[in-house]
Amino acid sequence: MIPMIEMQNICVSFRSEQQEKVFGASRKQVLFDVSLSLPKGSCLGILGESGSGKSTLGRVLCGLLKPEKGQVLLDGMSVYRSRQGKRALQNRLSVVFQDYTTSANPRFLIRDVIGEGIRARQRREGIALNYEKEVTRLLDLVGLEASFAGRFPHQLSGGQLQRVCIARAVACKPELILFDEAISSLDTHTQVQIMDLLKELKERLDLTYAFITHDLTAVTYMCDNVLFLYQGRVTEQIAVERLAETKDEYALRLLHSIIDFEA
Ligand SMILES: Nc1ncnc2c1ncn2[C@@H]1O[C@H](COP(=O)(O)OP(=O)(O)O)[C@@H](O)[C@H]1O
Ligand SMILES: [Mg+2]
């Protein structure tokens, strides 16, 4: 079976500002031949320390950054080769970021934050939805009462606001959601609650997840496969249940640091 998303030999570099003045325009490579496959219905963890290229990989995956080399395939069709390819991806994908405080406009009521996702779906499907009813349904789906619709983002806790961002993400009926450090700024207890919500939504809505994080514990809780990214290179892609068998140095280091921490 063709995976829903396949990335083949992705290379990305940026203009390097520091060296530019001395040597002229030079480039810093951030991703080196990154390949991955994301089967429908799975949750793939993309794990790496800060600066390893996770968000850059996420931007390539969701159609926002054309790689210099390599391909992104959606159901076998090239995403970056045509405008239709990119549109097909964007119609089927939502993104949830770490910084829920800036990803929700502070001047919008919660109903309008979620409304952004509802409008995206209306445009795409050419249908008229009962807006208030849809907002209530989505709030309920993420475990929030209908009265939250009339609040502003600053009147919510971090966990509640991230639930709103999740409601906005599922409002447009995506098949695939990319989470970029979506739970990283929450306290541990809230992280677990949000991960439980995400697992439940994944089953109910038949979703596929790409889950970017620097936290191996979250990966083992959420994901069925994990890709280790170290300085822009994939050092390992392995089923979470087989993690103990890894021979990859970076993966082992992370595994041991967790075991030490818990011991
Ligand atoms: N738009 C950009 N221009 C220049 N450098 C960038 C840009 N985006 C990311 N980088 C650099 O690429 C590297 C990887 O960044 P990023 O993908 O954000 O890593 P991560 O999400 O794993 O922390 C970093 O060194 C970062 O400074
Ligand atoms: Mg990042």
Tab-separated table of C-alpha atoms and ligand atoms in Angstrom:
chain	number	residue	atom	x	y	z
A	1	MET	CA	0.000	0.000	0.000
A	2	ILE	CA	1.242	3.521	-0.791
A	3	PRO	CA	1.799	5.566	2.390
A	4	MET	CA	-0.312	8.698	2.755
A	5	ILE	CA	2.804	10.853	2.882
A	6	GLU	CA	6.207	9.940	1.678
A	7	MET	CA	9.259	12.176	1.812
A	8	GLN	CA	12.208	11.157	-0.302
A	9	ASN	CA	15.737	12.503	0.155
A	10	ILE	CA	14.742	15.968	1.307
A	11	CYS	CA	17.534	18.546	1.399
A	12	VAL	CA	17.070	22.097	2.670
A	13	SER	CA	19.577	24.864	3.275
A	14	PHE	CA	19.244	28.504	4.249
A	15	ARG	CA	21.383	31.500	3.500
A	16	SER	CA	23.817	31.791	6.297
A	17	GLU	CA	23.946	35.319	7.674
A	18	GLN	CA	27.089	35.089	9.774
A	19	GLN	CA	29.418	33.997	7.021
A	20	GLU	CA	27.843	36.133	4.353
A	21	LYS	CA	29.769	39.299	5.163
A	22	VAL	CA	33.127	37.621	4.961
A	23	PHE	CA	32.722	34.987	2.269
A	24	GLY	CA	29.766	36.272	0.261
A	25	ALA	CA	26.504	34.359	0.173
A	26	SER	CA	27.020	30.965	1.701
A	27	ARG	CA	24.442	28.463	2.785
A	28	LYS	CA	23.875	26.393	5.829
A	29	GLN	CA	22.360	23.015	5.201
A	30	VAL	CA	19.651	22.129	7.678
A	31	LEU	CA	18.214	18.875	6.284
A	32	PHE	CA	20.357	16.171	4.687
A	33	ASP	CA	18.621	13.514	2.584
A	34	VAL	CA	15.698	13.082	4.932
A	35	SER	CA	13.280	10.324	3.969
A	36	LEU	CA	10.237	9.173	5.840
A	37	SER	CA	6.967	7.466	5.292
A	38	LEU	CA	3.705	8.125	7.044
A	39	PRO	CA	1.075	5.421	6.518
A	40	LYS	CA	-2.595	6.337	6.806
A	41	GLY	CA	-3.891	5.981	10.348
A	42	SER	CA	-0.466	6.004	11.968
A	43	CYS	CA	1.181	8.445	14.331
A	44	LEU	CA	4.789	9.177	13.468
A	45	GLY	CA	6.946	10.871	16.078
A	46	ILE	CA	9.654	13.190	14.756
A	47	LEU	CA	12.129	13.474	17.587
A	48	GLY	CA	15.187	15.657	17.900
A	49	GLU	CA	16.809	18.282	20.057
A	50	SER	CA	16.364	21.991	19.491
A	51	GLY	CA	17.868	23.117	16.176
A	52	SER	CA	17.929	19.619	14.667
A	53	GLY	CA	15.616	20.683	11.821
A	54	LYS	CA	12.249	19.380	13.056
A	55	SER	CA	10.218	22.501	12.272
A	56	THR	CA	11.919	22.872	8.913
A	57	LEU	CA	10.975	19.282	8.136
A	58	GLY	CA	7.434	20.081	9.308
A	59	ARG	CA	7.241	23.058	6.957
A	60	VAL	CA	8.330	20.916	4.036
A	61	LEU	CA	5.827	18.243	5.030
A	62	CYS	CA	2.892	20.644	5.141
A	63	GLY	CA	3.558	22.327	1.800
A	64	LEU	CA	5.050	25.584	3.069
A	65	LEU	CA	8.694	25.139	2.122
A	66	LYS	CA	9.808	23.713	-1.175
A	67	PRO	CA	12.865	21.542	-0.631
A	68	GLU	CA	15.964	22.102	-2.760
A	69	LYS	CA	16.188	18.426	-3.443
A	70	GLY	CA	13.881	15.511	-2.928
A	71	GLN	CA	10.181	14.890	-3.169
A	72	VAL	CA	7.097	14.946	-1.001
A	73	LEU	CA	4.418	12.546	-2.204
A	74	LEU	CA	0.788	12.573	-1.114
A	75	ASP	CA	-0.835	9.242	-2.000
A	76	GLY	CA	1.938	8.886	-4.549
A	77	MET	CA	1.378	12.325	-6.139
A	78	SER	CA	4.104	14.969	-6.005
A	79	VAL	CA	3.173	17.879	-3.731
A	80	TYR	CA	5.636	20.489	-4.964
A	81	ARG	CA	5.558	19.725	-8.665
A	82	SER	CA	2.245	21.475	-9.278
A	83	ARG	CA	-0.080	23.952	-7.677
A	84	GLN	CA	-2.750	21.230	-7.520
A	85	GLY	CA	-0.373	19.028	-5.557
A	86	LYS	CA	0.132	21.685	-2.908
A	87	ARG	CA	-3.564	22.489	-2.781
A	88	ALA	CA	-4.471	18.800	-2.435
A	89	LEU	CA	-2.158	18.568	0.554
A	90	GLN	CA	-3.380	21.765	2.167
A	91	ASN	CA	-6.996	20.615	1.785
A	92	ARG	CA	-6.281	17.478	3.723
A	93	LEU	CA	-3.944	18.759	6.384
A	94	SER	CA	-4.071	20.897	9.532
A	95	VAL	CA	-1.237	22.109	11.734
A	96	VAL	CA	-1.090	22.717	15.489
A	97	PHE	CA	1.873	24.685	16.844
A	98	GLN	CA	3.532	24.954	20.211
A	99	ASP	CA	2.758	28.553	20.797
A	100	TYR	CA	-0.981	28.501	21.316
A	101	THR	CA	-0.851	32.028	22.723
A	102	THR	CA	0.256	33.554	19.435
A	103	SER	CA	-1.514	31.100	17.151
A	104	ALA	CA	-4.882	32.336	18.472
A	105	ASN	CA	-5.515	36.000	17.655
A	106	PRO	CA	-5.885	37.722	21.069
A	107	ARG	CA	-8.627	40.007	19.754
A	108	PHE	CA	-10.775	37.130	18.500
A	109	LEU	CA	-13.418	35.458	20.595
A	110	ILE	CA	-12.963	31.693	20.842
A	111	ARG	CA	-15.900	31.209	18.442
A	112	ASP	CA	-13.971	33.189	15.815
A	113	VAL	CA	-10.716	31.334	16.451
A	114	ILE	CA	-12.518	28.055	15.766
A	115	GLY	CA	-14.461	29.838	13.011
A	116	GLU	CA	-11.267	30.162	10.960
A	117	GLY	CA	-11.264	26.376	10.583
A	118	ILE	CA	-15.009	26.217	9.907
A	119	ARG	CA	-14.741	28.829	7.158
A	120	ALA	CA	-11.860	26.942	5.566
A	121	ARG	CA	-14.088	23.871	5.376
A	122	GLN	CA	-17.063	25.857	4.019
A	123	ARG	CA	-14.901	27.320	1.261
A	124	ARG	CA	-13.511	23.973	0.326
A	125	GLU	CA	-16.718	21.985	0.409
A	126	GLY	CA	-18.921	24.826	-0.862
A	127	ILE	CA	-21.456	24.208	1.889
A	128	ALA	CA	-23.129	26.446	4.460
A	129	LEU	CA	-22.771	25.224	8.030
A	130	ASN	CA	-24.722	26.352	11.063
A	131	TYR	CA	-21.866	28.304	12.555
A	132	GLU	CA	-22.906	28.416	16.231
A	133	LYS	CA	-23.926	24.773	16.224
A	134	GLU	CA	-20.636	23.801	14.641
A	135	VAL	CA	-18.639	25.820	17.212
A	136	THR	CA	-20.547	24.093	20.042
A	137	ARG	CA	-19.999	20.677	18.478
A	138	LEU	CA	-16.265	21.314	18.115
A	139	LEU	CA	-15.896	22.671	21.658
A	140	ASP	CA	-17.660	19.567	22.944
A	141	LEU	CA	-15.365	17.378	20.851
A	142	VAL	CA	-12.310	18.804	22.637
A	143	GLY	CA	-13.930	18.675	26.076
A	144	LEU	CA	-14.914	22.335	26.529
A	145	GLU	CA	-18.315	23.764	27.428
A	146	ALA	CA	-20.296	25.796	24.893
A	147	SER	CA	-19.896	28.950	27.012
A	148	PHE	CA	-16.197	29.100	26.067
A	149	ALA	CA	-17.266	30.406	22.656
A	150	GLY	CA	-17.816	33.876	24.129
A	151	ARG	CA	-14.443	34.151	25.864
A	152	PHE	CA	-11.169	35.672	24.718
A	153	PRO	CA	-7.956	33.613	24.514
A	154	HIS	CA	-6.419	35.297	27.593
A	155	GLN	CA	-9.373	34.091	29.663
A	156	LEU	CA	-8.353	30.460	29.113
A	157	SER	CA	-5.632	28.313	30.655
A	158	GLY	CA	-2.841	27.010	28.437
A	159	GLY	CA	-4.419	23.575	28.210
A	160	GLN	CA	-7.852	25.008	27.398
A	161	LEU	CA	-6.421	27.263	24.723
A	162	GLN	CA	-4.525	24.385	23.153
A	163	ARG	CA	-7.842	22.478	23.090
A	164	VAL	CA	-9.302	25.420	21.153
A	165	CYS	CA	-6.406	25.275	18.676
A	166	ILE	CA	-7.075	21.547	18.288
A	167	ALA	CA	-10.771	22.286	17.680
A	168	ARG	CA	-9.765	24.796	14.998
A	169	ALA	CA	-7.458	22.214	13.436
A	170	VAL	CA	-10.162	19.542	13.201
A	171	ALA	CA	-12.848	22.068	12.141
A	172	CYS	CA	-11.757	21.860	8.517
A	173	LYS	CA	-12.080	18.052	8.530
A	174	PRO	CA	-8.457	17.194	7.845
A	175	GLU	CA	-7.184	13.676	7.298
A	176	LEU	CA	-3.719	14.507	8.539
A	177	ILE	CA	-2.570	16.756	11.386
A	178	LEU	CA	0.967	17.970	11.963
A	179	PHE	CA	1.742	18.866	15.579
A	180	ASP	CA	4.873	20.943	16.037
A	181	GLU	CA	5.802	20.800	19.737
A	182	ALA	CA	2.081	21.201	20.374
A	183	ILE	CA	2.245	20.073	23.992
A	184	SER	CA	5.751	21.266	24.871
A	185	SER	CA	4.793	24.445	26.722
A	186	LEU	CA	2.216	22.733	28.930
A	187	ASP	CA	2.833	21.269	32.374
A	188	THR	CA	3.237	17.491	32.546
A	189	HIS	CA	-0.258	16.768	33.826
A	190	THR	CA	-1.891	18.866	31.106
A	191	GLN	CA	0.375	17.280	28.482
A	192	VAL	CA	-1.015	13.862	29.345
A	193	GLN	CA	-4.602	15.146	29.181
A	194	ILE	CA	-3.993	16.697	25.757
A	195	MET	CA	-2.271	13.553	24.480
A	196	ASP	CA	-5.255	11.475	25.663
A	197	LEU	CA	-7.559	13.865	23.798
A	198	LEU	CA	-5.426	13.576	20.657
A	199	LYS	CA	-5.477	9.783	20.816
A	200	GLU	CA	-9.243	9.785	21.224
A	201	LEU	CA	-9.742	12.209	18.304
A	202	LYS	CA	-7.422	10.165	16.125
A	203	GLU	CA	-9.674	7.126	16.523
A	204	ARG	CA	-12.977	8.988	16.307
A	205	LEU	CA	-12.071	11.054	13.272
A	206	ASP	CA	-9.859	8.494	11.556
A	207	LEU	CA	-6.836	10.798	11.511
A	208	THR	CA	-3.161	10.406	10.672
A	209	TYR	CA	-0.626	12.280	12.808
A	210	ALA	CA	2.888	13.615	12.442
A	211	PHE	CA	4.004	14.522	15.948
A	212	ILE	CA	7.098	16.711	16.279
A	213	THR	CA	8.649	16.780	19.729
A	214	HIS	CA	11.907	16.806	21.672
A	215	ASP	CA	10.381	14.538	24.309
A	216	LEU	CA	10.920	10.788	23.990
A	217	THR	CA	8.384	10.051	26.718
A	218	ALA	CA	5.666	11.775	24.696
A	219	VAL	CA	6.668	9.729	21.661
A	220	THR	CA	6.370	6.452	23.523
A	221	TYR	CA	2.959	7.555	24.832
A	222	MET	CA	1.552	8.824	21.531
A	223	CYS	CA	3.273	7.343	18.522
A	224	ASP	CA	3.591	3.995	16.785
A	225	ASN	CA	6.715	4.913	14.842
A	226	VAL	CA	9.510	7.321	15.588
A	227	LEU	CA	12.088	9.055	13.462
A	228	PHE	CA	15.210	10.378	15.160
A	229	LEU	CA	16.569	13.560	13.664
A	230	TYR	CA	20.082	14.555	14.650
A	231	GLN	CA	21.692	17.651	13.141
A	232	GLY	CA	19.440	17.435	10.108
A	233	ARG	CA	19.943	13.740	9.458
A	234	VAL	CA	17.663	10.814	10.158
A	235	THR	CA	19.639	8.473	12.336
A	236	GLU	CA	16.851	5.971	12.940
A	237	GLN	CA	13.248	5.268	12.017
A	238	ILE	CA	11.787	2.485	14.117
A	239	ALA	CA	8.523	1.146	15.556
A	240	VAL	CA	8.060	2.439	19.094
A	241	GLU	CA	7.491	-1.096	20.394
A	242	ARG	CA	10.929	-2.040	19.049
A	243	LEU	CA	12.740	0.979	20.503
A	244	ALA	CA	14.611	-1.149	23.018
A	245	GLU	CA	16.349	-2.907	20.098
A	246	THR	CA	17.773	0.283	18.593
A	247	LYS	CA	21.479	0.423	17.885
A	248	ASP	CA	21.402	4.101	17.029
A	249	GLU	CA	23.721	6.085	19.267
A	250	TYR	CA	21.541	9.156	19.611
A	251	ALA	CA	18.425	7.073	20.316
A	252	LEU	CA	20.319	5.084	22.926
A	253	ARG	CA	21.548	8.254	24.585
A	254	LEU	CA	18.004	9.557	24.862
A	255	LEU	CA	16.693	6.227	26.107
A	256	HIS	CA	19.377	6.059	28.777
A	257	SER	CA	18.885	9.618	29.900
A	258	ILE	CA	15.223	8.814	30.521
A	259	ILE	CA	15.983	5.602	32.365
A	260	ASP	CA	18.578	7.423	34.511
A	261	PHE	CA	16.124	10.169	35.217
A	262	GLU	CA	13.413	7.760	36.291
A	263	ALA	CA	15.687	5.497	38.308
B	1	LIG	N1	14.033	30.624	7.668
B	1	LIG	C1	15.251	30.310	8.128
B	1	LIG	N2	16.347	31.010	7.741
B	1	LIG	C2	17.576	30.678	8.185
B	1	LIG	N3	17.824	29.665	9.030
B	1	LIG	C3	16.782	28.936	9.466
B	1	LIG	C4	15.445	29.229	9.038
B	1	LIG	N4	14.614	28.325	9.646
B	1	LIG	C5	15.388	27.533	10.397
B	1	LIG	N5	16.697	27.889	10.303
B	1	LIG	C6	17.824	27.213	10.982
B	1	LIG	O1	17.715	25.835	10.727
B	1	LIG	C7	18.090	25.059	11.863
B	1	LIG	C8	16.972	24.121	12.242
B	1	LIG	O2	15.865	24.879	12.717
B	1	LIG	P1	14.467	24.240	13.070
B	1	LIG	O3	13.990	23.458	11.913
B	1	LIG	O4	13.602	25.327	13.571
B	1	LIG	O5	14.870	23.242	14.259
B	1	LIG	P2	13.981	22.632	15.440
B	1	LIG	O6	12.542	22.826	15.115
B	1	LIG	O7	14.394	21.189	15.498
B	1	LIG	O8	14.394	23.343	16.687
B	1	LIG	C9	18.444	26.076	12.936
B	1	LIG	O9	19.835	26.211	12.952
B	1	LIG	C10	17.772	27.346	12.475
B	1	LIG	O10	18.458	28.459	12.924
B	2	MG	MG	10.954	23.716	16.147
